[in-house]
Amino acid sequence: MKLQLALDLVNIPEGIALVKEVEQYIDIVEIGTPIVINEGLHAVKAMKEAFPNLQVLADLKIMDAGGYEIMKAAEAGADLITVLGATNDSTIKGAVAEAKKQNKQVLVDMINVPNLEQRAREIDALGVDYICVHTGYDLQAEGQSPFEDLQTIKAAVKNAKTAVAGGIKLETLPEVIKAQPDLVIVGGGITGQADKAAVAAEMQRLVKQG
Ligand SMILES: O=C([C@H](O)CO)[C@H](O)[C@H](O)COP(=O)(O)O
């Protein structure tokens, strides 16, 4: 099981400073969609240059032009790139084909997919690397969480690795770990804490012990 730190509400220098605090406790650093919107793929390039030993995920949430957008993220140095599960199969197939060519990985974000179990099975057959359940900020604010959805995809997905994101905190991490995802994605649960290193260290400990 791996731990991914999601950076969303910071600029490039703030993001780099934050990762310096927790670098040894995380496996993957995510350049979140808000950063890509604000700074472009330069943020991915800057993070990879600053931390060549960490994997960098570009949270592009690709909805169209799958092959082209994967190619651009790969050029910027991303190791993993997100595509939306709500899009059509052609976009996902194009993304997977380009990612394989570039030796990169595709994480499909199932945010707002209504028929989760069926769509997860369909996407699992397309050769993606990860299928991720995700409760976004706006539904988190309404009290929703991704924990039940994680159990749904764990039962449905046979080939891809599974991942989970959306409001995970140190207190809720044990419940998440019980469902045995391959990747746990945490943003505010680390970045919003006073002692980020201590929280990330404890999260890493829990994740490694599985
Ligand atoms: O993907 C995310 C969100 O849609 C904003 O881009 C976050 O990175 C993801 O939800 C993880 O962050 P937290 O919910 O703060 O843990």
Short mmCIF file of C-alpha atoms and ligand atoms in Angstrom, two decimals:
data_model
loop_
_atom_site.label_atom_id
_atom_site.label_comp_id
_atom_site.label_asym_id
_atom_site.label_seq_id
_atom_site.Cartn_x
_atom_site.Cartn_y
_atom_site.Cartn_z
CA MET A 1 0.00 0.00 0.00
CA LYS A 2 1.34 3.44 -0.98
CA LEU A 3 0.73 6.96 0.35
CA GLN A 4 0.17 9.90 -1.99
CA LEU A 5 0.27 13.52 -0.84
CA ALA A 6 -2.17 15.72 -2.78
CA LEU A 7 -1.16 19.36 -3.16
CA ASP A 8 -4.12 21.51 -4.20
CA LEU A 9 -4.27 24.93 -2.62
CA VAL A 10 -0.64 26.06 -2.91
CA ASN A 11 1.62 27.58 -5.55
CA ILE A 12 4.87 25.97 -6.78
CA PRO A 13 7.28 27.32 -4.10
CA GLU A 14 4.76 26.60 -1.32
CA GLY A 15 4.28 23.09 -2.69
CA ILE A 16 8.00 22.40 -2.82
CA ALA A 17 8.45 23.70 0.76
CA LEU A 18 5.61 21.49 1.93
CA VAL A 19 7.00 18.36 0.28
CA LYS A 20 10.41 19.02 1.89
CA GLU A 21 8.71 18.57 5.28
CA VAL A 22 7.20 15.17 4.48
CA GLU A 23 9.31 13.82 1.61
CA GLN A 24 10.54 10.76 3.51
CA TYR A 25 7.02 9.63 4.44
CA ILE A 26 5.31 9.66 1.04
CA ASP A 27 5.59 7.61 -2.16
CA ILE A 28 3.86 9.91 -4.63
CA VAL A 29 3.30 13.67 -4.74
CA GLU A 30 0.21 14.90 -6.59
CA ILE A 31 0.05 18.18 -8.43
CA GLY A 32 -3.66 18.78 -7.88
CA THR A 33 -6.10 20.11 -10.44
CA PRO A 34 -6.25 23.61 -8.89
CA ILE A 35 -2.46 23.92 -9.20
CA VAL A 36 -2.52 22.76 -12.82
CA ILE A 37 -5.21 25.37 -13.50
CA ASN A 38 -3.17 28.10 -11.81
CA GLU A 39 0.34 27.18 -12.90
CA GLY A 40 0.04 24.73 -15.79
CA LEU A 41 2.27 21.70 -16.30
CA HIS A 42 5.26 23.79 -15.19
CA ALA A 43 4.26 22.74 -11.67
CA VAL A 44 4.74 19.07 -12.57
CA LYS A 45 8.15 19.81 -14.09
CA ALA A 46 9.27 21.87 -11.08
CA MET A 47 8.18 19.17 -8.61
CA LYS A 48 9.93 16.38 -10.53
CA GLU A 49 13.11 18.44 -10.74
CA ALA A 50 12.98 19.20 -7.00
CA PHE A 51 12.22 15.59 -5.99
CA PRO A 52 13.52 13.19 -8.66
CA ASN A 53 13.15 10.23 -6.28
CA LEU A 54 9.43 10.79 -5.74
CA GLN A 55 6.79 9.76 -8.25
CA VAL A 56 4.76 12.74 -9.45
CA LEU A 57 1.06 12.46 -10.33
CA ALA A 58 -0.52 15.11 -12.53
CA ASP A 59 -4.20 15.40 -11.59
CA LEU A 60 -5.37 16.54 -15.01
CA LYS A 61 -8.77 14.79 -14.71
CA ILE A 62 -8.64 14.18 -18.48
CA MET A 63 -12.06 14.09 -20.16
CA ASP A 64 -11.08 14.24 -23.85
CA ALA A 65 -7.98 14.11 -26.07
CA GLY A 66 -6.64 11.32 -23.86
CA GLY A 67 -3.54 10.44 -25.85
CA TYR A 68 -2.45 14.05 -26.43
CA GLU A 69 -2.92 15.20 -22.85
CA ILE A 70 -1.08 12.15 -21.47
CA MET A 71 1.78 12.94 -23.88
CA LYS A 72 2.02 16.55 -22.63
CA ALA A 73 1.97 15.48 -18.96
CA ALA A 74 4.63 12.85 -19.69
CA GLU A 75 6.81 15.49 -21.36
CA ALA A 76 6.53 17.56 -18.17
CA GLY A 77 7.80 14.61 -16.14
CA ALA A 78 4.61 13.12 -14.67
CA ASP A 79 4.82 9.45 -13.71
CA LEU A 80 1.07 9.03 -13.25
CA ILE A 81 -1.78 11.00 -14.84
CA THR A 82 -5.49 11.04 -14.00
CA VAL A 83 -8.33 10.44 -16.46
CA LEU A 84 -12.02 10.67 -15.51
CA GLY A 85 -14.02 7.45 -15.35
CA ALA A 86 -17.08 9.42 -16.47
CA THR A 87 -15.60 9.93 -19.93
CA ASN A 88 -15.98 7.60 -22.92
CA ASP A 89 -13.96 4.45 -23.51
CA SER A 90 -12.14 5.91 -26.55
CA THR A 91 -10.57 8.62 -24.42
CA ILE A 92 -9.49 6.09 -21.80
CA LYS A 93 -8.11 3.72 -24.47
CA GLY A 94 -6.15 6.58 -26.06
CA ALA A 95 -4.77 7.58 -22.68
CA VAL A 96 -3.73 4.02 -21.83
CA ALA A 97 -2.05 3.49 -25.21
CA GLU A 98 -0.03 6.71 -24.92
CA ALA A 99 0.86 6.04 -21.27
CA LYS A 100 2.19 2.59 -22.18
CA LYS A 101 4.26 4.12 -24.98
CA GLN A 102 5.71 6.67 -22.56
CA ASN A 103 6.14 4.14 -19.71
CA LYS A 104 3.70 6.11 -17.53
CA GLN A 105 0.65 5.08 -15.52
CA VAL A 106 -3.03 6.02 -15.79
CA LEU A 107 -5.16 6.50 -12.69
CA VAL A 108 -8.87 6.67 -13.46
CA ASP A 109 -10.77 8.94 -11.07
CA MET A 110 -14.34 7.68 -10.55
CA ILE A 111 -15.57 11.02 -9.16
CA ASN A 112 -19.32 11.43 -9.82
CA VAL A 113 -19.68 8.13 -11.68
CA PRO A 114 -23.25 7.00 -10.85
CA ASN A 115 -23.10 3.32 -11.84
CA LEU A 116 -19.85 2.74 -9.98
CA GLU A 117 -19.69 -1.06 -9.95
CA GLN A 118 -20.54 -1.54 -13.63
CA ARG A 119 -18.30 1.31 -14.82
CA ALA A 120 -15.43 0.04 -12.66
CA ARG A 121 -15.69 -3.39 -14.36
CA GLU A 122 -15.75 -1.78 -17.83
CA ILE A 123 -12.75 0.42 -17.08
CA ASP A 124 -10.87 -2.47 -15.48
CA ALA A 125 -11.04 -4.24 -18.85
CA LEU A 126 -9.34 -1.29 -20.60
CA GLY A 127 -5.92 -1.89 -19.05
CA VAL A 128 -5.69 1.13 -16.74
CA ASP A 129 -3.22 1.02 -13.85
CA TYR A 130 -5.39 2.37 -11.02
CA ILE A 131 -9.11 2.84 -10.41
CA CYS A 132 -9.72 5.46 -7.72
CA VAL A 133 -12.88 6.27 -5.81
CA HIS A 134 -13.02 9.94 -4.93
CA THR A 135 -15.34 12.21 -3.00
CA GLY A 136 -14.47 15.71 -4.18
CA TYR A 137 -14.36 18.87 -2.07
CA ASP A 138 -17.92 19.93 -2.84
CA LEU A 139 -19.52 16.65 -1.73
CA GLN A 140 -17.16 16.38 1.25
CA ALA A 141 -18.66 19.70 2.34
CA GLU A 142 -22.07 17.97 2.30
CA GLY A 143 -20.77 15.23 4.59
CA GLN A 144 -20.01 12.53 2.00
CA SER A 145 -17.00 10.20 2.06
CA PRO A 146 -15.49 7.60 -0.33
CA PHE A 147 -15.31 4.69 2.14
CA GLU A 148 -18.32 2.67 0.94
CA ASP A 149 -17.35 3.24 -2.68
CA LEU A 150 -13.93 1.76 -1.95
CA GLN A 151 -15.54 -1.51 -0.86
CA THR A 152 -17.64 -1.50 -4.05
CA ILE A 153 -14.64 -1.24 -6.35
CA LYS A 154 -12.57 -3.68 -4.29
CA ALA A 155 -15.22 -6.30 -5.09
CA ALA A 156 -15.53 -5.33 -8.77
CA VAL A 157 -11.98 -4.64 -9.93
CA LYS A 158 -9.81 -7.65 -10.80
CA ASN A 159 -6.84 -6.27 -12.76
CA ALA A 160 -6.16 -2.65 -11.87
CA LYS A 161 -4.88 -1.44 -8.53
CA THR A 162 -7.37 0.42 -6.35
CA ALA A 163 -7.04 3.89 -4.84
CA VAL A 164 -9.10 6.14 -2.61
CA ALA A 165 -9.26 9.92 -2.12
CA GLY A 166 -11.44 12.50 -0.48
CA GLY A 167 -11.13 13.94 2.98
CA ILE A 168 -9.02 11.15 4.51
CA LYS A 169 -7.62 12.12 7.91
CA LEU A 170 -5.41 10.32 10.42
CA GLU A 171 -8.51 9.37 12.42
CA THR A 172 -10.26 7.81 9.40
CA LEU A 173 -7.19 6.16 7.87
CA PRO A 174 -7.56 2.86 9.83
CA GLU A 175 -11.06 2.39 8.34
CA VAL A 176 -9.67 3.01 4.86
CA ILE A 177 -6.79 0.59 5.39
CA LYS A 178 -9.22 -2.18 6.43
CA ALA A 179 -10.54 -2.18 2.84
CA GLN A 180 -6.97 -2.72 1.56
CA PRO A 181 -6.61 -0.19 -1.28
CA ASP A 182 -3.27 -0.17 -3.09
CA LEU A 183 -2.99 3.62 -2.84
CA VAL A 184 -4.26 6.10 -0.24
CA ILE A 185 -4.43 9.75 -1.36
CA VAL A 186 -4.36 12.44 1.33
CA GLY A 187 -4.49 16.21 0.84
CA GLY A 188 -5.83 18.36 3.65
CA GLY A 189 -5.34 15.51 6.14
CA ILE A 190 -1.61 16.35 5.91
CA THR A 191 -1.36 19.83 4.40
CA GLY A 192 -3.89 21.31 6.85
CA GLN A 193 -2.09 20.03 9.96
CA ALA A 194 0.23 22.08 12.16
CA ASP A 195 2.82 19.28 12.41
CA LYS A 196 2.71 17.88 8.87
CA ALA A 197 5.76 15.66 9.30
CA ALA A 198 4.36 13.96 12.42
CA VAL A 199 1.01 13.26 10.77
CA ALA A 200 2.63 12.03 7.54
CA ALA A 201 5.00 9.79 9.53
CA GLU A 202 2.12 8.19 11.41
CA MET A 203 0.14 7.78 8.19
CA GLN A 204 3.12 6.11 6.55
CA ARG A 205 3.46 3.76 9.53
CA LEU A 206 -0.20 2.73 9.29
CA VAL A 207 -0.09 2.36 5.50
CA LYS A 208 3.10 0.24 5.57
CA GLN A 209 1.74 -2.09 8.23
CA GLY A 210 -1.40 -2.46 6.07
O1 LIG B 1 -8.52 15.70 -6.27
C1 LIG B 1 -8.76 16.44 -5.34
C2 LIG B 1 -9.82 17.48 -5.44
O2 LIG B 1 -10.70 17.17 -6.49
C3 LIG B 1 -9.24 18.85 -5.73
O3 LIG B 1 -8.50 18.81 -6.91
C4 LIG B 1 -7.95 16.33 -4.07
O4 LIG B 1 -6.60 16.27 -4.39
C5 LIG B 1 -8.36 15.07 -3.31
O5 LIG B 1 -9.70 15.20 -2.94
C6 LIG B 1 -7.50 14.82 -2.07
O6 LIG B 1 -7.54 15.94 -1.22
P1 LIG B 1 -8.30 15.88 0.20
O7 LIG B 1 -9.74 15.63 -0.07
O8 LIG B 1 -8.02 17.23 0.81
O9 LIG B 1 -7.67 14.76 0.99
#
